[in-house]
Amino acid sequence: MTEVELMKSILDQLQEGIMIMDERETIIYINDAACRIFEVDKEEILGQSVVETVPNTRLHIVLRTGEPEYDKLQNLGNKVILTSRMPIKNSKNETIAVAAVFRDITTIQKLAEEITNLREMEALLTSIIDSTSDAISVADEEGRVTMVNRAYTKITGLTPREVIGKPATVDLAEGESLHILCAKEKKPIFNVRKRLATNKKEVVASVTPIFVKNEFKGSVAVIHDISEIQRLINELEATKRMLKKQSARYTFHDIVAHSDSMKNVITQATKVASVDVDILLVGEFGVGKEVLAQAIHNASQRKNEPYLRLNLSLLSKERQYEYLFGENSYLLKGEKGTVFLENVHAMDLEVQDKFLKFLIERTIENDSYSCSSGVRLIFATTEDLKMLVGLGKFSKELYYKISVVTIEVPSLRERKEDIPELAKQLLHGLNQKYGRIVYGFTDDAIEKLINYSWPGNIRELENVLDRAMLTLGEDDVVITSAHIPDLLESNENIKGSLKEMTEEYEKKIILELLEVCHGNKTEVARRLGLTVRNLYYKLDRYGIK
């Protein structure tokens, strides 16, 4: 075998097609791979004009320019090849021939187009799913969440990061997930009422199984928020009963209790919830005494009865009497339910005497009627009642009557282990309030929250996080320490009169709200519960421009 024959044999073994054209634009060489790609006989194509034989060729152009072309797509009609065209030059740098090396990429091209089409279709479907106002969640064959839409986050308060890859029960307060039930039964489930774990909303869910080639691959759920409809129904029922019934939404499961002090509170409250005794809750402003009262009510045998709340510090002596013993008596409206008497230390002394008699006899007497009441009472105070007794501002007998079962709720600074989880819980509600998707907090943000003493307790924490949400940009999905306003500890060396300190604090609040509302004075007045005219008076008084 000559060297030329050996070279041709080698070239015929290659997967790439090779073709050479001389200076007369005639094909002088073609290997076996090229013949397969062109679907021609080697003997028939040799000596033929390249322009007349090969569709869309540019070999004759390279012959004239002498410039190579690399990795160019060439359409042969029913095939697509990727070709490189290289001029062959003599010692005088004259182009005497052109060689082409190419590969059939028709299959690869089709796959690439299919992948592109699939990605476009996926993007389109995602946009369609995200545009619906109903929550949608998709689960795999084992009931693990694989996808949720934006409405899901708005309705549940749970972000994709919090649910994807987890069992579909993550968003439910109780009961079996419909995704898991669908995976078991392999059939659709329609219009089942459920309650969400995050915000206690009532929803109606329907789940449909997904089959691919008769094989179960998962399920898709559509969740309708009916909480607003349910709220209106509840209000209508309450009106029919002529009872302004307040809802007790919280249970012990809603109370964050990682700290030992709060675990002790839950233990005490759980024990007395089922015992038919009155309870006194003692704690600073904003520690969550009403949340605990609602949890006690919902853990008792009275959970299906009314729950009423009365804040005595907001009522005059006459109004206190009316709401306790008059025609609007909460003690009677409460029927066999629970009445939460907030700020019991603010009860007028004369009202205290009559109330003590009620606690002893459990009967309400006035000029119109005499009725017994089986209501349970949960009292709450931010004050030291024993000290008030010593000052003559609270009845000694009443104090001993209502303090038989006393639970002290710790301040937030005494339970800092609970702050990360509390912040996360509050963030769920704020996501709902502002229609945002904020995933959580950075470590430095949590550290900033933990290092503060929180004189206003949980209520102050919620206000701070609310202000942080207002500083987020449209694309921000995590709260950092920069979003949290400066938390200044109070000065132990208090200076100035009460009036001066009150005015300074009022000025500080107005300045902060002006910044939050971007100078919109009408919005500031609305938030402060003032008329615009009163706000302008205060701005002028404090020299705020």
XYZ file of C-alpha atoms in Angstrom:
545
model
C 0.000 0.000 0.000
C 1.373 3.371 -1.053
C 1.444 6.343 1.279
C -1.395 7.978 -0.660
C -3.555 4.859 -0.356
C -2.754 4.667 3.374
C -3.746 8.298 3.856
C -7.049 7.822 2.012
C -7.802 4.722 4.097
C -7.220 6.655 7.295
C -9.432 9.542 6.169
C -12.206 7.104 5.278
C -12.242 5.847 8.890
C -13.035 9.272 10.313
C -16.526 10.261 11.534
C -16.100 13.734 10.059
C -16.776 14.321 6.404
C -13.842 15.637 4.332
C -14.093 17.133 0.854
C -11.462 18.940 -1.252
C -12.134 21.257 -4.194
C -9.447 22.407 -6.655
C -8.966 25.864 -8.183
C -11.483 24.992 -10.945
C -14.207 24.496 -8.243
C -14.183 20.773 -8.996
C -14.436 18.113 -6.271
C -11.144 16.180 -6.337
C -11.488 14.248 -3.060
C -14.291 13.093 -0.746
C -14.144 10.503 2.045
C -16.723 7.846 2.985
C -18.253 9.892 5.870
C -18.893 12.818 3.504
C -20.587 10.507 0.968
C -22.899 9.199 3.725
C -23.796 12.719 4.795
C -24.458 13.879 1.183
C -26.072 10.500 0.355
C -24.081 10.173 -2.898
C -21.783 7.649 -4.541
C -18.117 8.573 -4.327
C -17.389 7.817 -7.987
C -20.350 9.919 -9.161
C -19.498 13.054 -7.192
C -15.757 13.169 -7.939
C -15.026 15.610 -10.754
C -18.359 17.400 -10.326
C -18.748 21.147 -9.756
C -19.019 21.841 -6.022
C -21.459 24.706 -6.544
C -23.873 22.553 -8.560
C -23.504 19.489 -6.300
C -23.427 20.743 -2.679
C -26.310 22.985 -1.483
C -25.353 26.311 0.124
C -21.634 25.688 -0.260
C -19.149 28.501 0.230
C -16.002 26.667 -0.873
C -15.805 28.734 -4.060
C -15.969 31.923 -1.968
C -13.100 30.760 0.263
C -11.197 29.948 -2.942
C -11.511 33.568 -4.041
C -10.896 35.249 -0.650
C -8.249 32.884 0.661
C -9.771 33.381 4.167
C -10.739 30.318 6.240
C -14.194 29.915 7.821
C -14.550 27.889 11.010
C -17.557 26.170 12.616
C -20.270 27.461 10.281
C -23.781 26.014 10.039
C -24.730 24.791 6.543
C -28.227 23.685 5.571
C -28.335 20.750 3.129
C -32.136 20.701 2.946
C -32.974 17.721 5.098
C -29.771 17.943 7.143
C -27.680 20.515 8.986
C -23.876 20.248 9.111
C -21.253 22.134 11.080
C -18.400 22.824 8.702
C -14.972 24.450 8.627
C -13.553 25.585 5.266
C -9.776 26.001 4.918
C -7.800 27.276 1.887
C -4.817 25.175 0.712
C -1.987 27.416 -0.515
C 1.277 26.876 -2.488
C 4.711 28.280 -1.724
C 3.703 31.584 -3.310
C 0.735 31.907 -0.910
C -1.687 31.324 -3.751
C -4.885 29.396 -3.018
C -4.833 26.267 -5.153
C -7.587 24.276 -3.389
C -10.090 24.402 -0.511
C -10.774 21.633 2.017
C -13.946 21.263 4.055
C -14.229 19.258 7.299
C -17.786 18.822 8.564
C -20.111 16.789 10.816
C -23.831 16.028 10.618
C -25.472 17.816 13.580
C -29.097 17.456 12.491
C -30.049 15.431 15.585
C -28.169 17.730 17.921
C -29.810 20.748 16.303
C -33.267 19.272 16.780
C -32.535 18.428 20.425
C -31.305 21.962 21.048
C -34.466 23.385 19.491
C -36.613 21.040 21.585
C -34.775 22.072 24.765
C -35.262 25.741 23.883
C -38.953 25.129 23.219
C -39.299 23.257 26.515
C -37.651 26.081 28.432
C -39.894 28.638 26.766
C -42.924 26.482 27.534
C -41.800 26.082 31.158
C -41.369 29.856 31.517
C -44.799 30.420 29.964
C -46.494 27.886 32.254
C -44.746 29.350 35.314
C -45.960 32.834 34.369
C -49.514 31.562 33.891
C -49.480 29.724 37.227
C -48.033 32.768 39.024
C -50.701 35.045 37.529
C -53.630 33.233 39.152
C -55.056 34.504 42.442
C -55.589 30.975 43.758
C -52.775 29.222 45.573
C -51.281 26.290 43.654
C -48.944 23.649 45.027
C -47.493 20.633 43.258
C -46.246 17.502 45.026
C -44.370 14.403 43.862
C -45.538 10.811 44.149
C -44.492 10.675 47.823
C -46.343 13.848 48.778
C -43.319 16.180 48.954
C -43.851 19.727 47.673
C -42.010 20.426 44.397
C -43.485 23.776 43.341
C -45.703 26.600 44.627
C -46.869 29.810 42.985
C -46.817 33.406 44.250
C -50.435 33.289 45.400
C -49.545 30.318 47.606
C -47.046 32.487 49.491
C -49.539 35.350 49.788
C -52.292 33.106 51.157
C -50.209 30.874 53.444
C -47.332 33.202 54.305
C -44.901 30.370 53.489
C -42.127 30.986 50.973
C -40.953 28.386 48.405
C -37.751 27.912 50.415
C -39.814 26.915 53.463
C -41.962 24.269 51.738
C -40.227 22.814 48.675
C -38.805 19.379 49.403
C -40.883 19.024 52.585
C -43.989 16.893 53.256
C -47.154 18.647 52.101
C -48.459 18.798 55.698
C -46.141 21.775 56.334
C -48.905 24.337 55.672
C -51.717 22.660 57.643
C -52.739 23.260 61.250
C -54.165 19.769 61.580
C -55.245 16.711 59.616
C -53.760 14.775 56.715
C -52.416 16.517 53.625
C -54.626 16.155 50.551
C -51.477 15.592 48.461
C -50.598 12.565 50.592
C -54.199 11.316 50.521
C -54.231 11.705 46.725
C -50.978 9.730 46.488
C -52.647 6.901 48.417
C -55.957 6.831 46.571
C -54.741 7.942 43.086
C -57.944 9.876 42.464
C -59.067 13.522 42.628
C -60.312 15.104 45.862
C -62.607 18.120 45.644
C -63.589 21.005 47.950
C -62.155 19.964 51.304
C -62.037 22.613 54.038
C -58.723 23.000 55.838
C -57.104 25.476 58.248
C -53.624 26.853 57.605
C -50.963 26.487 60.275
C -49.370 29.900 59.711
C -52.273 32.329 59.978
C -55.271 30.114 60.848
C -57.020 31.032 57.609
C -59.754 28.727 56.417
C -59.292 27.459 52.874
C -61.011 25.095 50.469
C -58.633 22.812 48.572
C -59.001 20.470 45.604
C -56.287 18.037 44.511
C -55.934 16.269 41.159
C -53.515 13.377 40.483
C -50.913 13.649 37.703
C -50.448 10.569 35.474
C -47.731 10.165 32.851
C -48.201 7.096 30.601
C -50.643 5.699 33.182
C -48.026 6.029 35.942
C -48.762 8.252 38.981
C -46.203 11.052 39.160
C -47.674 13.385 41.764
C -50.557 15.792 42.320
C -51.531 19.435 41.941
C -53.611 21.314 44.529
C -55.641 24.485 44.059
C -56.329 26.346 47.309
C -59.074 28.980 47.634
C -58.874 31.466 50.506
C -62.345 31.587 52.083
C -61.287 33.312 55.293
C -62.942 36.589 54.278
C -66.191 34.806 53.369
C -66.041 32.897 56.625
C -65.411 36.117 58.537
C -68.535 37.702 57.047
C -70.567 34.602 57.857
C -69.314 34.675 61.431
C -70.222 38.353 61.750
C -73.706 37.655 60.419
C -74.210 34.839 62.892
C -72.935 37.047 65.678
C -75.384 39.789 64.715
C -78.267 37.337 64.704
C -77.361 36.296 68.228
C -77.125 39.995 69.199
C -73.681 39.187 70.483
C -70.470 40.984 69.575
C -68.452 37.858 69.873
C -64.698 38.187 69.535
C -62.679 35.399 68.026
C -60.117 33.434 69.985
C -57.720 32.490 67.182
C -54.647 31.411 69.087
C -53.778 28.071 70.635
C -50.785 26.894 72.637
C -49.213 25.700 69.376
C -49.060 29.330 68.211
C -47.020 30.445 71.206
C -43.251 30.349 70.756
C -41.751 28.723 73.838
C -38.134 27.615 73.453
C -37.006 29.388 76.630
C -37.395 27.697 80.010
C -39.393 30.633 81.409
C -41.955 30.437 78.610
C -42.102 26.628 78.732
C -43.024 26.978 82.405
C -45.819 29.410 81.512
C -47.249 27.002 78.921
C -47.066 24.146 81.413
C -48.982 26.151 84.047
C -51.551 27.427 81.565
C -52.152 23.965 80.074
C -52.819 22.511 83.518
C -55.395 25.136 84.518
C -57.047 25.482 81.092
C -59.295 22.473 81.651
C -59.985 23.371 85.298
C -62.972 25.659 85.803
C -61.185 28.442 87.712
C -60.539 32.128 87.083
C -56.960 33.102 86.195
C -54.822 36.202 86.665
C -52.137 36.905 84.059
C -49.398 39.295 85.148
C -46.841 40.782 82.779
C -45.479 43.905 81.164
C -47.159 45.734 78.314
C -46.911 43.779 75.034
C -45.758 40.390 76.388
C -48.708 38.524 74.834
C -51.140 38.105 77.698
C -54.179 38.099 75.413
C -52.635 35.482 73.133
C -52.173 33.301 76.213
C -55.768 34.002 77.310
C -57.087 32.912 73.902
C -54.964 29.761 74.032
C -56.374 28.923 77.479
C -59.935 29.453 76.182
C -59.328 27.222 73.133
C -57.811 24.480 75.310
C -60.803 24.499 77.670
C -64.226 22.869 77.443
C -65.566 26.362 76.660
C -63.753 26.608 73.307
C -67.003 26.501 71.323
C -68.562 29.227 73.470
C -68.068 33.015 73.173
C -64.737 34.678 73.910
C -65.041 38.379 74.807
C -62.368 40.965 75.565
C -62.859 44.081 77.648
C -60.063 46.622 78.184
C -60.943 48.431 81.416
C -58.263 51.102 80.971
C -60.174 52.461 77.966
C -63.481 52.833 79.849
C -64.773 55.465 82.236
C -66.334 54.435 85.551
C -69.815 54.645 84.016
C -68.837 52.594 80.974
C -67.139 49.977 83.172
C -70.366 49.597 85.103
C -72.425 49.379 81.909
C -70.260 46.701 80.277
C -70.057 44.627 83.456
C -73.505 44.981 85.018
C -75.778 46.905 82.635
C -77.838 45.886 79.634
C -74.636 45.342 77.631
C -73.092 43.169 80.336
C -70.243 41.063 78.985
C -70.669 38.803 82.004
C -74.056 37.771 80.578
C -73.174 37.921 76.909
C -70.296 35.596 77.606
C -72.865 32.908 78.443
C -70.760 29.838 79.225
C -67.680 31.182 77.509
C -64.709 33.293 78.582
C -64.351 37.015 79.278
C -60.841 38.452 79.179
C -60.667 41.510 81.457
C -57.570 43.422 80.393
C -55.913 45.971 82.728
C -57.984 44.910 85.735
C -55.934 47.355 87.842
C -57.847 50.172 86.093
C -61.201 49.033 87.519
C -62.872 51.843 89.473
C -62.989 51.283 93.263
C -66.793 51.445 93.399
C -67.034 49.020 90.492
C -64.586 46.745 92.329
C -66.981 46.409 95.274
C -69.866 45.302 93.053
C -67.580 43.052 91.030
C -66.357 41.308 94.193
C -69.988 40.558 95.051
C -70.472 39.094 91.580
C -67.447 36.812 91.984
C -68.864 35.491 95.246
C -72.472 35.000 94.116
C -72.004 34.729 90.312
C -75.222 36.721 89.940
C -75.870 40.110 88.359
C -78.578 42.234 89.943
C -79.890 45.599 88.780
C -83.194 47.445 88.575
C -84.308 45.400 85.553
C -83.327 41.805 86.305
C -81.361 39.315 88.358
C -79.394 36.753 86.324
C -76.766 34.176 87.090
C -73.685 33.807 84.905
C -71.464 30.812 84.315
C -68.775 32.834 82.546
C -65.091 32.135 83.129
C -62.878 35.163 83.795
C -59.257 35.656 82.797
C -57.790 38.817 84.277
C -54.676 40.603 83.080
C -52.595 43.390 84.542
C -49.294 45.157 83.968
C -49.211 46.436 87.554
C -48.216 45.030 90.949
C -51.698 44.591 92.408
C -50.333 43.841 95.861
C -48.597 47.213 95.891
C -51.793 48.910 94.703
C -53.624 47.234 97.589
C -51.102 48.787 99.982
C -51.695 52.196 98.400
C -55.452 51.817 98.777
C -55.996 51.810 94.999
C -57.181 48.218 94.701
C -59.509 46.158 96.849
C -57.662 43.726 99.096
C -60.534 41.239 99.043
C -60.818 41.432 95.254
C -57.071 40.917 94.875
C -57.129 37.726 96.908
C -60.225 36.527 95.044
C -58.758 36.902 91.529
C -55.146 35.908 92.298
C -55.755 32.329 93.460
C -54.309 31.122 90.132
C -51.667 33.586 88.963
C -49.424 33.118 85.933
C -46.559 35.531 85.404
C -45.737 36.056 81.718
C -42.026 36.878 81.260
C -40.800 39.920 79.376
C -39.107 39.455 76.001
C -35.691 40.325 77.463
C -36.124 37.343 79.821
C -36.750 34.932 76.945
C -34.311 35.979 74.232
C -34.008 32.378 73.011
C -37.525 32.863 71.579
C -36.694 35.983 69.533
C -35.539 34.252 66.272
C -38.690 32.113 66.095
C -40.935 34.997 67.174
C -39.449 37.205 64.463
C -40.069 34.504 61.871
C -43.661 34.067 63.078
C -44.326 37.811 62.899
C -42.759 37.925 59.430
C -45.410 35.503 58.134
C -48.122 37.973 59.109
C -46.236 40.935 57.643
C -45.801 39.068 54.335
C -49.573 38.746 54.291
C -50.090 42.388 55.270
C -47.873 43.834 52.553
C -48.229 41.114 49.901
C -44.471 40.503 49.997
C -42.305 37.389 49.706
C -39.603 37.899 52.323
C -37.806 34.669 53.192
C -36.311 35.526 56.574
C -33.441 37.265 58.327
C -29.680 37.367 57.991
C -27.592 36.334 60.989
C -26.567 39.917 61.715
C -30.238 40.993 61.727
C -31.136 38.299 64.277
C -28.119 39.274 66.377
C -29.279 42.891 66.355
C -32.724 41.837 67.562
C -31.329 39.600 70.305
C -28.970 42.271 71.645
C -31.792 44.741 72.347
C -33.700 44.786 75.672
C -37.218 45.307 74.179
C -38.957 47.477 76.777
C -42.113 47.268 74.630
C -41.770 43.458 74.371
C -43.410 41.513 71.516
C -45.546 44.479 70.462
C -42.435 46.599 70.029
C -40.728 43.762 68.102
C -43.683 43.624 65.704
C -43.575 47.403 65.199
C -39.829 47.306 64.482
C -40.247 44.502 61.936
C -43.168 46.381 60.367
C -40.900 49.415 59.889
C -38.160 47.157 58.516
C -40.569 45.800 55.878
C -41.289 49.354 54.741
C -37.580 49.965 54.080
C -37.178 46.914 51.817
C -36.598 47.449 48.136
C -38.780 45.709 45.559
C -36.159 43.010 44.955
C -35.183 42.495 48.620
C -36.210 39.061 49.896
C -34.255 38.938 53.173
C -34.222 41.383 56.092
C -30.694 42.465 57.039
C -29.475 44.517 59.991
C -29.437 47.554 57.676
C -33.225 47.290 57.236
C -33.848 47.243 60.999
C -34.009 50.741 62.512
C -31.509 51.700 65.205
C -32.564 50.196 68.524
C -31.495 52.626 71.244
C -31.530 51.496 74.846
C -33.334 53.825 77.226
C -31.206 56.120 79.377
C -31.285 55.037 82.991
C -30.584 58.607 84.124
C -34.012 59.998 83.309
C -33.987 63.762 83.013
C -36.807 66.237 82.638
C -40.435 66.332 83.716
C -43.016 63.788 82.613
C -44.492 66.363 80.223
C -41.064 67.070 78.664
C -40.287 63.365 78.220
C -43.748 62.699 76.769
C -43.391 65.539 74.272
C -39.913 64.345 73.277
C -41.220 60.845 72.676
C -44.184 62.185 70.682
C -41.812 64.244 68.544
C -39.632 61.160 67.940
C -42.642 59.099 66.785
C -43.815 61.838 64.394
C -40.332 62.195 62.872
C -40.016 58.432 62.359
C -43.446 58.161 60.712
C -42.696 61.117 58.439
C -39.622 59.228 57.242
C -41.534 55.961 56.803
C -44.375 57.704 54.912
C -41.932 59.699 52.773
C -43.288 62.997 54.087
C -46.949 62.183 53.366
C -48.602 64.094 56.229
C -52.091 62.792 55.465
C -50.854 59.198 55.884
C -48.964 60.117 59.083
C -52.115 61.687 60.530
C -54.119 58.567 59.645
C -51.643 56.244 61.348
C -51.516 58.394 64.482
C -55.305 58.729 64.647
C -55.104 62.531 64.296
C -56.771 65.027 62.018
C -54.435 66.627 59.483
C -55.043 69.945 61.216
C -53.936 68.552 64.603
C -50.843 67.053 63.006
C -49.863 70.414 61.516
C -50.331 71.976 64.954
C -47.901 69.466 66.447
C -45.412 69.928 63.611
C -45.411 73.663 64.242
C -45.159 73.165 67.994
C -42.128 70.889 67.728
C -40.495 72.914 64.947
C -40.692 70.042 62.447
C -40.499 71.200 58.831
